[in-house]
PDB file of C-alpha atoms in Angstrom:
ATOM      1  CA  MET A   1       0.000   0.000   0.000  1.00 58.00           C
ATOM      2  CA  ALA A   2       2.808   2.445   0.847  1.00 60.00           C
ATOM      3  CA  LEU A   3       4.840   1.521  -2.241  1.00 51.00           C
ATOM      4  CA  PRO A   4       2.567   3.349  -4.750  1.00 55.00           C
ATOM      5  CA  LEU A   5       2.628   6.466  -2.555  1.00 52.00           C
ATOM      6  CA  ILE A   6       6.419   6.348  -2.369  1.00 54.00           C
ATOM      7  CA  TRP A   7       6.578   5.886  -6.134  1.00 52.00           C
ATOM      8  CA  LEU A   8       4.237   8.849  -6.720  1.00 53.00           C
ATOM      9  CA  GLY A   9       6.251  11.024  -4.338  1.00 48.00           C
ATOM     10  CA  GLY A  10       9.475  10.110  -6.130  1.00 46.00           C
ATOM     11  CA  ALA A  11       7.908  10.850  -9.509  1.00 46.00           C
ATOM     12  CA  ALA A  12       6.694  14.248  -8.275  1.00 45.00           C
ATOM     13  CA  LEU A  13      10.148  15.153  -6.934  1.00 42.00           C
ATOM     14  CA  GLY A  14      11.734  14.037 -10.193  1.00 45.00           C
ATOM     15  CA  ALA A  15       9.315  16.190 -12.185  1.00 45.00           C
ATOM     16  CA  LEU A  16      10.096  19.210  -9.994  1.00 44.00           C
ATOM     17  CA  ALA A  17      13.839  18.688 -10.451  1.00 43.00           C
ATOM     18  CA  LEU A  18      13.423  18.443 -14.234  1.00 47.00           C
ATOM     19  CA  ALA A  19      11.271  21.580 -14.306  1.00 47.00           C
ATOM     20  CA  GLU A  20      13.872  23.500 -12.273  1.00 53.00           C
ATOM     21  CA  ARG A  21      16.640  22.262 -14.561  1.00 50.00           C
ATOM     22  CA  GLU A  22      14.746  23.378 -17.683  1.00 56.00           C
ATOM     23  CA  HIS A  23      13.997  26.779 -16.127  1.00 50.00           C
ATOM     24  CA  ARG A  24      17.683  27.261 -15.239  1.00 49.00           C
ATOM     25  CA  ARG A  25      18.734  26.166 -18.740  1.00 53.00           C
ATOM     26  CA  LYS A  26      16.465  28.815 -20.288  1.00 55.00           C
ATOM     27  CA  LEU A  27      17.746  31.512 -17.917  1.00 56.00           C
ATOM     28  CA  LEU A  28      21.360  30.643 -18.718  1.00 52.00           C
ATOM     29  CA  LEU A  29      20.656  30.707 -22.468  1.00 51.00           C
ATOM     30  CA  GLU A  30      18.968  34.124 -22.222  1.00 58.00           C
ATOM     31  CA  ARG A  31      21.883  35.370 -20.146  1.00 53.00           C
ATOM     32  CA  SER A  32      24.503  34.110 -22.621  1.00 55.00           C
ATOM     33  CA  LEU A  33      22.615  35.856 -25.441  1.00 51.00           C
ATOM     34  CA  GLY A  34      22.549  39.131 -23.492  1.00 58.00           C
ATOM     35  CA  ARG A  35      18.773  39.100 -23.072  1.00 52.00           C
ATOM     36  CA  SER A  36      18.640  38.579 -19.318  1.00 57.00           C
ATOM     37  CA  ALA A  37      17.281  40.988 -16.733  1.00 58.00           C
ATOM     38  CA  ARG A  38      19.681  43.768 -15.834  1.00 56.00           C
ATOM     39  CA  GLU A  39      17.714  45.753 -13.262  1.00 58.00           C
ATOM     40  CA  PRO A  40      15.662  44.316 -10.425  1.00 54.00           C
ATOM     41  CA  HIS A  41      11.973  44.041 -11.146  1.00 56.00           C
ATOM     42  CA  GLU A  42       9.458  41.893  -9.314  1.00 51.00           C
ATOM     43  CA  ALA A  43      11.982  39.083  -8.921  1.00 51.00           C
ATOM     44  CA  THR A  44      15.201  40.578  -7.565  1.00 55.00           C
ATOM     45  CA  THR A  45      16.997  37.239  -7.770  1.00 58.00           C
ATOM     46  CA  VAL A  46      16.947  35.930 -11.313  1.00 57.00           C
ATOM     47  CA  LEU A  47      19.238  32.947 -10.761  1.00 56.00           C
ATOM     48  CA  ALA A  48      19.217  31.641  -7.187  1.00 59.00           C
ATOM     49  CA  PRO A  49      21.812  29.265  -5.740  1.00 63.00           C
ATOM     50  CA  SER A  50      20.692  25.704  -6.414  1.00 52.00           C
ATOM     51  CA  VAL A  51      21.212  22.670  -4.226  1.00 48.00           C
ATOM     52  CA  TRP A  52      21.039  20.312  -7.227  1.00 46.00           C
ATOM     53  CA  GLN A  53      22.026  22.269 -10.327  1.00 53.00           C
ATOM     54  CA  PHE A  54      25.620  23.415 -10.852  1.00 57.00           C
ATOM     55  CA  ASP A  55      25.259  24.527 -14.439  1.00 63.00           C
ATOM     56  CA  GLY A  56      26.322  27.870 -15.750  1.00 69.00           C
ATOM     57  CA  PRO A  57      29.613  29.701 -15.713  1.00 79.00           C
ATOM     58  CA  SER A  58      31.899  29.623 -12.704  1.00 90.00           C
ATOM     59  CA  VAL A  59      32.941  33.062 -11.482  1.00 93.00           C
ATOM     60  CA  ARG A  60      35.987  33.939  -9.399  1.00 96.00           C
ATOM     61  CA  PRO A  61      35.037  36.319  -6.583  1.00 98.00           C
ATOM     62  CA  VAL A  62      36.961  39.531  -5.962  1.00 98.00           C
ATOM     63  CA  PRO A  63      37.565  41.144  -2.558  1.00 99.00           C
ATOM     64  CA  GLY A  64      34.331  42.606  -1.220  1.00 99.00           C
ATOM     65  CA  ALA A  65      32.119  40.155  -3.138  1.00 99.00           C
ATOM     66  CA  ILE A  66      29.147  38.551  -1.383  1.00 98.00           C
ATOM     67  CA  VAL A  67      29.232  34.749  -1.232  1.00 97.00           C
ATOM     68  CA  CYS A  68      26.818  32.129   0.073  1.00 94.00           C
ATOM     69  CA  CYS A  69      26.385  28.398   0.575  1.00 92.00           C
ATOM     70  CA  HIS A  70      23.507  26.149   1.545  1.00 88.00           C
ATOM     71  CA  VAL A  71      22.948  24.911   5.084  1.00 88.00           C
ATOM     72  CA  TYR A  72      21.008  21.643   5.091  1.00 80.00           C
ATOM     73  CA  GLY A  73      19.214  22.691   1.905  1.00 74.00           C
ATOM     74  CA  LEU A  74      16.896  24.928   3.929  1.00 74.00           C
ATOM     75  CA  VAL A  75      18.716  28.198   4.498  1.00 77.00           C
ATOM     76  CA  GLU A  76      21.695  30.027   3.066  1.00 90.00           C
ATOM     77  CA  HIS A  77      24.797  31.225   4.886  1.00 95.00           C
ATOM     78  CA  THR A  78      26.483  34.393   3.612  1.00 97.00           C
ATOM     79  CA  GLY A  79      29.905  35.963   3.956  1.00 98.00           C
ATOM     80  CA  VAL A  80      32.275  38.503   2.403  1.00 99.00           C
ATOM     81  CA  TRP A  81      35.105  37.363   0.108  1.00 99.00           C
ATOM     82  CA  LEU A  82      38.396  38.874   1.290  1.00 98.00           C
ATOM     83  CA  GLY A  83      40.710  37.397  -1.346  1.00 96.00           C
ATOM     84  CA  ASP A  84      42.276  34.376   0.291  1.00 94.00           C
ATOM     85  CA  SER A  85      39.574  33.975   2.936  1.00 98.00           C
ATOM     86  CA  ILE A  86      35.909  34.668   3.686  1.00 98.00           C
ATOM     87  CA  ALA A  87      34.678  36.841   6.564  1.00 99.00           C
ATOM     88  CA  GLU A  88      31.668  35.260   8.249  1.00 98.00           C
ATOM     89  CA  LEU A  89      29.583  35.617  11.380  1.00 97.00           C
ATOM     90  CA  HIS A  90      29.749  32.207  13.031  1.00 95.00           C
ATOM     91  CA  GLY A  91      26.863  30.833  15.090  1.00 92.00           C
ATOM     92  CA  SER A  92      28.970  31.393  18.223  1.00 96.00           C
ATOM     93  CA  GLY A  93      28.877  35.135  17.517  1.00 97.00           C
ATOM     94  CA  LEU A  94      32.536  35.337  16.472  1.00 98.00           C
ATOM     95  CA  ILE A  95      33.294  37.206  13.260  1.00 98.00           C
ATOM     96  CA  ARG A  96      36.132  35.255  11.708  1.00 98.00           C
ATOM     97  CA  ALA A  97      38.064  34.781   8.480  1.00 98.00           C
ATOM     98  CA  VAL A  98      37.885  31.234   7.130  1.00 97.00           C
ATOM     99  CA  SER A  99      39.052  29.398   4.033  1.00 96.00           C
ATOM    100  CA  ALA A 100      36.538  28.435   1.355  1.00 95.00           C
ATOM    101  CA  LYS A 101      36.792  24.827   2.559  1.00 94.00           C
ATOM    102  CA  ARG A 102      36.080  25.871   6.145  1.00 94.00           C
ATOM    103  CA  PHE A 103      33.172  28.080   4.997  1.00 95.00           C
ATOM    104  CA  LEU A 104      31.506  24.902   3.680  1.00 92.00           C
ATOM    105  CA  HIS A 105      32.555  22.658   6.595  1.00 88.00           C
ATOM    106  CA  GLY A 106      29.674  21.446   8.740  1.00 78.00           C
ATOM    107  CA  ARG A 107      27.134  22.598   6.165  1.00 74.00           C
ATOM    108  CA  THR A 108      25.493  20.431   3.553  1.00 67.00           C
ATOM    109  CA  GLY A 109      26.323  22.750   0.690  1.00 70.00           C
ATOM    110  CA  SER A 110      29.127  21.526  -1.513  1.00 82.00           C
ATOM    111  CA  ARG A 111      29.453  24.741  -3.526  1.00 89.00           C
ATOM    112  CA  ILE A 112      29.994  28.405  -2.837  1.00 93.00           C
ATOM    113  CA  PHE A 113      28.051  30.927  -4.912  1.00 93.00           C
ATOM    114  CA  VAL A 114      28.920  34.575  -5.583  1.00 95.00           C
ATOM    115  CA  ALA A 115      26.419  37.384  -6.220  1.00 95.00           C
ATOM    116  CA  CYS A 116      26.863  38.612  -9.802  1.00 93.00           C
ATOM    117  CA  ASP A 117      25.209  40.849 -12.349  1.00 90.00           C
ATOM    118  CA  HIS A 118      23.833  39.762 -15.730  1.00 87.00           C
ATOM    119  CA  ASP A 119      27.358  39.869 -17.250  1.00 90.00           C
ATOM    120  CA  ASN A 120      28.786  37.373 -14.724  1.00 90.00           C
ATOM    121  CA  GLN A 121      30.642  40.154 -12.896  1.00 95.00           C
ATOM    122  CA  PRO A 122      30.825  39.810  -9.111  1.00 97.00           C
ATOM    123  CA  LEU A 123      28.984  42.539  -7.225  1.00 96.00           C
ATOM    124  CA  ALA A 124      31.655  43.862  -4.871  1.00 98.00           C
ATOM    125  CA  THR A 125      32.999  46.996  -3.229  1.00 98.00           C
ATOM    126  CA  GLN A 126      36.316  47.649  -1.550  1.00 98.00           C
ATOM    127  CA  ALA A 127      34.449  49.326   1.323  1.00 98.00           C
ATOM    128  CA  CYS A 128      32.660  46.031   1.999  1.00 99.00           C
ATOM    129  CA  ALA A 129      35.971  44.155   2.181  1.00 99.00           C
ATOM    130  CA  ASP A 130      37.436  46.866   4.430  1.00 99.00           C
ATOM    131  CA  ARG A 131      34.483  46.811   6.854  1.00 99.00           C
ATOM    132  CA  ALA A 132      34.543  43.013   6.985  1.00 99.00           C
ATOM    133  CA  SER A 133      38.291  42.997   7.706  1.00 99.00           C
ATOM    134  CA  GLU A 134      37.880  45.604  10.449  1.00 99.00           C
ATOM    135  CA  ALA A 135      35.150  43.506  12.105  1.00 98.00           C
ATOM    136  CA  LEU A 136      37.264  40.336  12.353  1.00 98.00           C
ATOM    137  CA  PHE A 137      37.598  38.806  15.826  1.00 98.00           C
ATOM    138  CA  GLN A 138      34.714  40.835  17.237  1.00 98.00           C
ATOM    139  CA  TYR A 139      31.733  39.165  18.881  1.00 97.00           C
ATOM    140  CA  ARG A 140      28.038  39.740  18.305  1.00 96.00           C
ATOM    141  CA  ASP A 141      25.032  38.413  20.135  1.00 96.00           C
ATOM    142  CA  TYR A 142      24.106  35.915  17.394  1.00 96.00           C
ATOM    143  CA  ASP A 143      20.432  35.235  16.699  1.00 94.00           C
ATOM    144  CA  LEU A 144      19.258  33.205  13.688  1.00 90.00           C
ATOM    145  CA  PHE A 145      16.600  35.765  12.744  1.00 91.00           C
ATOM    146  CA  ALA A 146      17.572  39.089  14.331  1.00 93.00           C
ATOM    147  CA  ASN A 147      21.401  39.184  14.295  1.00 96.00           C
ATOM    148  CA  ASN A 148      22.549  36.714  11.669  1.00 97.00           C
ATOM    149  CA  CYS A 149      25.123  36.395   8.885  1.00 97.00           C
ATOM    150  CA  HIS A 150      22.921  38.343   6.444  1.00 98.00           C
ATOM    151  CA  ARG A 151      22.804  41.308   8.826  1.00 98.00           C
ATOM    152  CA  PHE A 152      26.589  41.185   9.240  1.00 98.00           C
ATOM    153  CA  VAL A 153      27.178  41.093   5.474  1.00 99.00           C
ATOM    154  CA  TRP A 154      24.646  43.866   4.859  1.00 99.00           C
ATOM    155  CA  GLN A 155      26.388  46.051   7.441  1.00 98.00           C
ATOM    156  CA  CYS A 156      29.747  45.388   5.755  1.00 99.00           C
ATOM    157  CA  LEU A 157      28.303  46.324   2.368  1.00 98.00           C
ATOM    158  CA  SER A 158      26.161  49.327   3.250  1.00 98.00           C
ATOM    159  CA  GLY A 159      27.456  50.530   6.608  1.00 98.00           C
ATOM    160  CA  GLU A 160      23.867  50.258   7.863  1.00 97.00           C
ATOM    161  CA  ASP A 161      23.060  48.058  10.875  1.00 96.00           C
ATOM    162  CA  ARG A 162      19.585  46.643  10.311  1.00 97.00           C
ATOM    163  CA  GLU A 163      17.731  43.392  10.813  1.00 97.00           C
ATOM    164  CA  VAL A 164      17.740  41.075   7.796  1.00 97.00           C
ATOM    165  CA  LYS A 165      15.533  38.121   8.656  1.00 94.00           C
ATOM    166  CA  SER A 166      15.887  35.970   5.532  1.00 94.00           C
ATOM    167  CA  PHE A 167      17.985  35.290   2.458  1.00 93.00           C
ATOM    168  CA  GLU A 168      15.106  36.596   0.337  1.00 92.00           C
ATOM    169  CA  ALA A 169      15.081  39.904   2.233  1.00 94.00           C
ATOM    170  CA  PHE A 170      18.870  40.033   1.906  1.00 96.00           C
ATOM    171  CA  ASN A 171      18.594  39.558  -1.879  1.00 93.00           C
ATOM    172  CA  GLN A 172      16.090  42.415  -2.089  1.00 93.00           C
ATOM    173  CA  LEU A 173      18.504  44.691  -0.235  1.00 95.00           C
ATOM    174  CA  LEU A 174      21.400  43.635  -2.496  1.00 95.00           C
ATOM    175  CA  ALA A 175      19.396  44.218  -5.683  1.00 92.00           C
ATOM    176  CA  SER A 176      18.339  47.639  -4.429  1.00 93.00           C
ATOM    177  CA  PHE A 177      21.872  48.575  -3.322  1.00 96.00           C
ATOM    178  CA  TYR A 178      23.432  47.677  -6.682  1.00 95.00           C
ATOM    179  CA  SER A 179      20.336  48.511  -8.796  1.00 92.00           C
ATOM    180  CA  ARG A 180      20.902  45.174 -10.508  1.00 88.00           C
ATOM    181  CA  ALA A 181      19.106  41.882 -10.853  1.00 88.00           C
ATOM    182  CA  LEU A 182      21.012  39.194  -8.929  1.00 90.00           C
ATOM    183  CA  TYR A 183      22.523  36.034 -10.332  1.00 89.00           C
ATOM    184  CA  TRP A 184      24.153  33.629  -7.874  1.00 90.00           C
ATOM    185  CA  ASP A 185      26.942  31.972  -9.875  1.00 91.00           C
ATOM    186  CA  PRO A 186      29.029  29.034  -8.638  1.00 91.00           C
ATOM    187  CA  VAL A 187      32.602  29.691  -7.541  1.00 93.00           C
ATOM    188  CA  PRO A 188      35.187  27.347  -9.106  1.00 90.00           C
ATOM    189  CA  VAL A 189      36.607  24.869  -6.632  1.00 71.00           C
TER     190      VAL A 189
END
């Protein structure tokens, strides 16, 4: 009795994965032809980081670029690329510089993604890298929703200390800050 339900569930998940893959393929084709969104509209994030799909061009981050990885496929963790390390707010509250390998350690994500524009150029500022470097080894009262990694990265980028409760809200702030539609491209490993 349970076997047909399991089979139907598997078929539904497979169909969703194929639909996502086809959607991503179309977005990447439009982007390569120069017909992709340039400014943010209703959807600020045109190409979101994917747990399953690693297609598309790999982009090398530059200092001050915003990077992210998946945590258990449910949420995203963000940081600031410093060149040879990534500044992150750890769950302990410590702001630290870690290697790309360490940034992924203990998280289910196997890839790092960098926020880019429609031309595969990382969205970065030197001021963001400078603020992130200055914040290293400081402590914050970490809270998953009120004082999280997105808030830390936003403060590094904008200089503004404000609550950022979700990755979606963070993407809206990024798109507004840069006046660009966002594309999360994989970082080469």
